[in-house]
Amino acid sequence: MKKFMLIIISVIMLFSACNSKSVQTQIDPAEEFDGITFGMTKDEIINFLGKEPDIIFETDDDDRDYNDIWYMHEEHFNISDVDVIYSLKRDANVLCRVDYSFPNDEYTPNQFMNDYNAVKEEILRRYPGEVQIDSQYSDRTILNISTENRRVVFSANDNLYMHISIEEYRPGSDSTRSDSDIEE
């Protein structure tokens, strides 16, 4: 009887540890984009940030499903001078994707590798999930992460350029953009 109770307690502790670990590694949606959340409208994003965007790209082109709001030279992932693009679904006018571009203007190879490793570590911490590293390209590395509700693409290339794309994902739905849509 004691062995049976010991086994039951061990199993309960094991399940508790697994559940608490997965909860601890998920990022709070309000912290994911410094308070911006998926589903916000253009006006909500601008009001929340308290400043006008550097660029607003809106179109009626039927080939483009998104409108973009650009904020240049921001600080994200503890790196200054990051360009942020908030993409809103044109039909619903709600945020569905955030892109971070890390310009290579002043990087030295050592600084780039330090920043690359720090950003990669933070991305993996924030978005635990199925990770795939795509090395089919000789000039860049693409890290694809699929979680329960996010698709994350972290790309870096030989020109000391990094790009992160994070989009809302619902299993069974088409992804909103493909890897080829990521700018370099």
PDB file of C-alpha atoms in Angstrom:
ATOM      1  CA  MET A   1       0.000   0.000   0.000  1.00  0.00           C
ATOM      2  CA  LYS A   2       2.848   2.383   0.834  1.00  0.00           C
ATOM      3  CA  LYS A   3       4.516   1.682  -2.514  1.00  0.00           C
ATOM      4  CA  PHE A   4       1.244   2.332  -4.324  1.00  0.00           C
ATOM      5  CA  MET A   5       0.771   5.680  -2.531  1.00  0.00           C
ATOM      6  CA  LEU A   6       4.389   6.594  -3.212  1.00  0.00           C
ATOM      7  CA  ILE A   7       3.898   5.894  -6.928  1.00  0.00           C
ATOM      8  CA  ILE A   8       0.717   7.974  -7.030  1.00  0.00           C
ATOM      9  CA  ILE A   9       2.398  10.887  -5.255  1.00  0.00           C
ATOM     10  CA  SER A  10       5.385  10.665  -7.640  1.00  0.00           C
ATOM     11  CA  VAL A  11       3.116  10.713 -10.685  1.00  0.00           C
ATOM     12  CA  ILE A  12       1.174  13.709  -9.337  1.00  0.00           C
ATOM     13  CA  MET A  13       4.418  15.579  -8.636  1.00  0.00           C
ATOM     14  CA  LEU A  14       5.708  14.762 -12.120  1.00  0.00           C
ATOM     15  CA  PHE A  15       2.541  16.098 -13.798  1.00  0.00           C
ATOM     16  CA  SER A  16       2.619  19.188 -11.596  1.00  0.00           C
ATOM     17  CA  ALA A  17       6.233  19.882 -12.513  1.00  0.00           C
ATOM     18  CA  CYS A  18       5.502  19.491 -16.231  1.00  0.00           C
ATOM     19  CA  ASN A  19       2.490  21.776 -16.084  1.00  0.00           C
ATOM     20  CA  SER A  20       4.223  24.478 -14.052  1.00  0.00           C
ATOM     21  CA  LYS A  21       7.222  24.430 -16.388  1.00  0.00           C
ATOM     22  CA  SER A  22       5.097  25.059 -19.483  1.00  0.00           C
ATOM     23  CA  VAL A  23       3.267  27.897 -17.749  1.00  0.00           C
ATOM     24  CA  GLN A  24       6.507  29.566 -16.658  1.00  0.00           C
ATOM     25  CA  THR A  25       7.997  29.602 -20.151  1.00  0.00           C
ATOM     26  CA  GLN A  26       4.989  31.258 -21.809  1.00  0.00           C
ATOM     27  CA  ILE A  27       5.256  35.030 -22.143  1.00  0.00           C
ATOM     28  CA  ASP A  28       2.416  37.213 -20.907  1.00  0.00           C
ATOM     29  CA  PRO A  29       0.631  38.624 -23.995  1.00  0.00           C
ATOM     30  CA  ALA A  30       0.815  42.146 -22.522  1.00  0.00           C
ATOM     31  CA  GLU A  31       4.615  41.824 -22.276  1.00  0.00           C
ATOM     32  CA  GLU A  32       5.125  40.189 -25.658  1.00  0.00           C
ATOM     33  CA  PHE A  33       5.314  43.461 -27.602  1.00  0.00           C
ATOM     34  CA  ASP A  34       5.766  45.845 -24.658  1.00  0.00           C
ATOM     35  CA  GLY A  35       2.015  46.197 -24.119  1.00  0.00           C
ATOM     36  CA  ILE A  36       0.832  45.937 -27.715  1.00  0.00           C
ATOM     37  CA  THR A  37      -1.314  42.835 -28.264  1.00  0.00           C
ATOM     38  CA  PHE A  38      -2.684  41.007 -31.266  1.00  0.00           C
ATOM     39  CA  GLY A  39      -6.148  42.232 -32.151  1.00  0.00           C
ATOM     40  CA  MET A  40      -5.416  45.913 -31.467  1.00  0.00           C
ATOM     41  CA  THR A  41      -6.418  48.423 -34.142  1.00  0.00           C
ATOM     42  CA  LYS A  42      -4.134  50.994 -35.762  1.00  0.00           C
ATOM     43  CA  ASP A  43      -5.545  53.776 -33.574  1.00  0.00           C
ATOM     44  CA  GLU A  44      -5.153  51.682 -30.417  1.00  0.00           C
ATOM     45  CA  ILE A  45      -1.492  50.996 -31.230  1.00  0.00           C
ATOM     46  CA  ILE A  46      -0.734  54.662 -31.993  1.00  0.00           C
ATOM     47  CA  ASN A  47      -2.563  55.831 -28.846  1.00  0.00           C
ATOM     48  CA  PHE A  48      -0.814  53.225 -26.706  1.00  0.00           C
ATOM     49  CA  LEU A  49       2.644  54.212 -27.983  1.00  0.00           C
ATOM     50  CA  GLY A  50       1.777  57.898 -27.634  1.00  0.00           C
ATOM     51  CA  LYS A  51       3.432  58.989 -30.863  1.00  0.00           C
ATOM     52  CA  GLU A  52       2.753  59.004 -34.559  1.00  0.00           C
ATOM     53  CA  PRO A  53       4.385  56.282 -36.651  1.00  0.00           C
ATOM     54  CA  ASP A  54       7.301  57.096 -38.919  1.00  0.00           C
ATOM     55  CA  ILE A  55       5.512  55.435 -41.839  1.00  0.00           C
ATOM     56  CA  ILE A  56       1.905  54.369 -42.394  1.00  0.00           C
ATOM     57  CA  PHE A  57       1.488  52.095 -45.392  1.00  0.00           C
ATOM     58  CA  GLU A  58      -2.133  51.585 -46.384  1.00  0.00           C
ATOM     59  CA  THR A  59      -3.338  50.221 -49.690  1.00  0.00           C
ATOM     60  CA  ASP A  60      -6.460  49.124 -51.481  1.00  0.00           C
ATOM     61  CA  ASP A  61      -4.434  46.730 -53.644  1.00  0.00           C
ATOM     62  CA  ASP A  62      -6.290  43.417 -53.758  1.00  0.00           C
ATOM     63  CA  ASP A  63      -2.965  41.548 -53.857  1.00  0.00           C
ATOM     64  CA  ARG A  64      -1.987  42.856 -50.423  1.00  0.00           C
ATOM     65  CA  ASP A  65      -3.952  41.785 -47.342  1.00  0.00           C
ATOM     66  CA  TYR A  66      -2.116  44.017 -44.855  1.00  0.00           C
ATOM     67  CA  ASN A  67      -1.589  47.617 -43.886  1.00  0.00           C
ATOM     68  CA  ASP A  68       1.559  48.473 -41.949  1.00  0.00           C
ATOM     69  CA  ILE A  69       2.577  50.921 -39.254  1.00  0.00           C
ATOM     70  CA  TRP A  70       6.347  51.520 -38.999  1.00  0.00           C
ATOM     71  CA  TYR A  71       8.284  52.826 -36.028  1.00  0.00           C
ATOM     72  CA  MET A  72      11.964  53.352 -36.766  1.00  0.00           C
ATOM     73  CA  HIS A  73      14.938  53.393 -34.381  1.00  0.00           C
ATOM     74  CA  GLU A  74      13.164  51.829 -31.389  1.00  0.00           C
ATOM     75  CA  GLU A  75      14.662  49.730 -28.609  1.00  0.00           C
ATOM     76  CA  HIS A  76      13.612  46.079 -28.408  1.00  0.00           C
ATOM     77  CA  PHE A  77      15.310  42.934 -27.148  1.00  0.00           C
ATOM     78  CA  ASN A  78      17.788  45.235 -25.340  1.00  0.00           C
ATOM     79  CA  ILE A  79      19.036  46.536 -28.677  1.00  0.00           C
ATOM     80  CA  SER A  80      18.599  50.124 -29.818  1.00  0.00           C
ATOM     81  CA  ASP A  81      17.920  51.203 -33.393  1.00  0.00           C
ATOM     82  CA  VAL A  82      15.417  48.468 -34.221  1.00  0.00           C
ATOM     83  CA  ASP A  83      12.740  49.089 -36.850  1.00  0.00           C
ATOM     84  CA  VAL A  84       9.317  47.705 -35.894  1.00  0.00           C
ATOM     85  CA  ILE A  85       6.518  47.010 -38.347  1.00  0.00           C
ATOM     86  CA  TYR A  86       3.026  46.344 -37.034  1.00  0.00           C
ATOM     87  CA  SER A  87       0.956  44.596 -39.742  1.00  0.00           C
ATOM     88  CA  LEU A  88      -2.812  44.812 -39.571  1.00  0.00           C
ATOM     89  CA  LYS A  89      -5.220  42.663 -41.540  1.00  0.00           C
ATOM     90  CA  ARG A  90      -6.752  45.021 -44.031  1.00  0.00           C
ATOM     91  CA  ASP A  91     -10.264  43.585 -43.857  1.00  0.00           C
ATOM     92  CA  ALA A  92     -10.480  43.679 -40.037  1.00  0.00           C
ATOM     93  CA  ASN A  93      -7.922  46.438 -39.287  1.00  0.00           C
ATOM     94  CA  VAL A  94      -6.428  44.428 -36.402  1.00  0.00           C
ATOM     95  CA  LEU A  95      -2.837  43.550 -35.550  1.00  0.00           C
ATOM     96  CA  CYS A  96      -1.843  40.071 -36.675  1.00  0.00           C
ATOM     97  CA  ARG A  97       1.942  40.288 -37.129  1.00  0.00           C
ATOM     98  CA  VAL A  98       4.925  42.171 -35.721  1.00  0.00           C
ATOM     99  CA  ASP A  99       8.304  42.376 -37.477  1.00  0.00           C
ATOM    100  CA  TYR A 100      11.588  43.554 -36.005  1.00  0.00           C
ATOM    101  CA  SER A 101      14.442  44.520 -38.323  1.00  0.00           C
ATOM    102  CA  PHE A 102      17.896  45.037 -36.893  1.00  0.00           C
ATOM    103  CA  PRO A 103      19.793  47.251 -39.379  1.00  0.00           C
ATOM    104  CA  ASN A 104      23.432  46.404 -39.919  1.00  0.00           C
ATOM    105  CA  ASP A 105      24.696  49.974 -40.182  1.00  0.00           C
ATOM    106  CA  GLU A 106      27.091  49.949 -37.246  1.00  0.00           C
ATOM    107  CA  TYR A 107      27.616  46.272 -36.438  1.00  0.00           C
ATOM    108  CA  THR A 108      31.017  44.721 -36.092  1.00  0.00           C
ATOM    109  CA  PRO A 109      31.077  40.925 -36.452  1.00  0.00           C
ATOM    110  CA  ASN A 110      31.619  40.479 -32.690  1.00  0.00           C
ATOM    111  CA  GLN A 111      28.786  42.856 -31.737  1.00  0.00           C
ATOM    112  CA  PHE A 112      26.510  41.155 -34.228  1.00  0.00           C
ATOM    113  CA  MET A 113      27.219  37.673 -32.841  1.00  0.00           C
ATOM    114  CA  ASN A 114      26.656  38.890 -29.274  1.00  0.00           C
ATOM    115  CA  ASP A 115      23.337  40.489 -30.223  1.00  0.00           C
ATOM    116  CA  TYR A 116      22.361  37.513 -32.382  1.00  0.00           C
ATOM    117  CA  ASN A 117      22.972  35.059 -29.545  1.00  0.00           C
ATOM    118  CA  ALA A 118      21.133  37.247 -27.005  1.00  0.00           C
ATOM    119  CA  VAL A 119      18.108  37.701 -29.290  1.00  0.00           C
ATOM    120  CA  LYS A 120      18.053  34.006 -30.205  1.00  0.00           C
ATOM    121  CA  GLU A 121      18.155  33.023 -26.521  1.00  0.00           C
ATOM    122  CA  GLU A 122      15.299  35.431 -25.734  1.00  0.00           C
ATOM    123  CA  ILE A 123      13.206  34.167 -28.660  1.00  0.00           C
ATOM    124  CA  LEU A 124      13.661  30.553 -27.555  1.00  0.00           C
ATOM    125  CA  ARG A 125      12.749  31.499 -23.973  1.00  0.00           C
ATOM    126  CA  ARG A 126       9.632  33.398 -25.012  1.00  0.00           C
ATOM    127  CA  TYR A 127       8.391  30.893 -27.549  1.00  0.00           C
ATOM    128  CA  PRO A 128       9.002  27.328 -26.475  1.00  0.00           C
ATOM    129  CA  GLY A 129       7.748  25.074 -29.197  1.00  0.00           C
ATOM    130  CA  GLU A 130       8.745  23.035 -32.181  1.00  0.00           C
ATOM    131  CA  VAL A 131      12.008  24.518 -33.470  1.00  0.00           C
ATOM    132  CA  GLN A 132      13.299  24.012 -36.981  1.00  0.00           C
ATOM    133  CA  ILE A 133      16.545  25.489 -38.278  1.00  0.00           C
ATOM    134  CA  ASP A 134      16.483  25.914 -42.012  1.00  0.00           C
ATOM    135  CA  SER A 135      19.958  25.842 -43.470  1.00  0.00           C
ATOM    136  CA  GLN A 136      18.963  25.545 -47.111  1.00  0.00           C
ATOM    137  CA  TYR A 137      20.257  29.048 -47.709  1.00  0.00           C
ATOM    138  CA  SER A 138      24.024  29.469 -47.847  1.00  0.00           C
ATOM    139  CA  ASP A 139      23.957  33.144 -46.861  1.00  0.00           C
ATOM    140  CA  ARG A 140      21.518  33.039 -43.925  1.00  0.00           C
ATOM    141  CA  THR A 141      20.064  30.998 -41.128  1.00  0.00           C
ATOM    142  CA  ILE A 142      16.349  30.826 -40.495  1.00  0.00           C
ATOM    143  CA  LEU A 143      15.007  29.627 -37.185  1.00  0.00           C
ATOM    144  CA  ASN A 144      11.314  28.670 -37.398  1.00  0.00           C
ATOM    145  CA  ILE A 145       9.379  28.173 -34.194  1.00  0.00           C
ATOM    146  CA  SER A 146       5.799  26.980 -34.068  1.00  0.00           C
ATOM    147  CA  THR A 147       3.951  27.220 -30.789  1.00  0.00           C
ATOM    148  CA  GLU A 148       0.328  26.656 -29.944  1.00  0.00           C
ATOM    149  CA  ASN A 149      -0.619  30.162 -31.131  1.00  0.00           C
ATOM    150  CA  ARG A 150       2.481  31.792 -32.636  1.00  0.00           C
ATOM    151  CA  ARG A 151       4.657  31.384 -35.671  1.00  0.00           C
ATOM    152  CA  VAL A 152       8.072  32.921 -35.177  1.00  0.00           C
ATOM    153  CA  VAL A 153      10.718  33.282 -37.873  1.00  0.00           C
ATOM    154  CA  PHE A 154      14.143  34.532 -36.815  1.00  0.00           C
ATOM    155  CA  SER A 155      16.456  35.171 -39.736  1.00  0.00           C
ATOM    156  CA  ALA A 156      20.074  36.306 -39.834  1.00  0.00           C
ATOM    157  CA  ASN A 157      22.454  36.605 -42.746  1.00  0.00           C
ATOM    158  CA  ASP A 158      26.114  37.142 -43.598  1.00  0.00           C
ATOM    159  CA  ASN A 159      25.549  40.873 -44.075  1.00  0.00           C
ATOM    160  CA  LEU A 160      25.094  41.266 -40.307  1.00  0.00           C
ATOM    161  CA  TYR A 161      21.331  41.640 -40.610  1.00  0.00           C
ATOM    162  CA  MET A 162      18.674  40.129 -38.334  1.00  0.00           C
ATOM    163  CA  HIS A 163      14.914  39.993 -38.741  1.00  0.00           C
ATOM    164  CA  ILE A 164      12.189  38.585 -36.488  1.00  0.00           C
ATOM    165  CA  SER A 165       8.644  37.992 -37.603  1.00  0.00           C
ATOM    166  CA  ILE A 166       6.002  36.991 -35.062  1.00  0.00           C
ATOM    167  CA  GLU A 167       2.488  36.259 -36.180  1.00  0.00           C
ATOM    168  CA  GLU A 168      -0.637  35.008 -34.576  1.00  0.00           C
ATOM    169  CA  TYR A 169      -1.279  31.439 -35.580  1.00  0.00           C
ATOM    170  CA  ARG A 170      -4.325  29.277 -35.243  1.00  0.00           C
ATOM    171  CA  PRO A 171      -3.841  25.569 -35.950  1.00  0.00           C
ATOM    172  CA  GLY A 172      -5.722  24.548 -39.056  1.00  0.00           C
ATOM    173  CA  SER A 173      -5.614  28.027 -40.590  1.00  0.00           C
ATOM    174  CA  ASP A 174      -3.310  29.188 -43.325  1.00  0.00           C
ATOM    175  CA  SER A 175      -0.281  31.053 -42.123  1.00  0.00           C
ATOM    176  CA  THR A 176      -0.540  34.744 -42.884  1.00  0.00           C
ATOM    177  CA  ARG A 177       2.714  35.065 -44.836  1.00  0.00           C
ATOM    178  CA  SER A 178       5.456  32.828 -46.093  1.00  0.00           C
ATOM    179  CA  ASP A 179       9.175  32.877 -45.325  1.00  0.00           C
ATOM    180  CA  SER A 180       9.814  34.387 -48.761  1.00  0.00           C
ATOM    181  CA  ASP A 181       7.861  37.499 -47.707  1.00  0.00           C
ATOM    182  CA  ILE A 182      10.496  38.357 -45.096  1.00  0.00           C
ATOM    183  CA  GLU A 183      12.586  41.292 -46.231  1.00  0.00           C
ATOM    184  CA  GLU A 184      16.345  41.180 -46.075  1.00  0.00           C
TER     185      GLU A 184
END
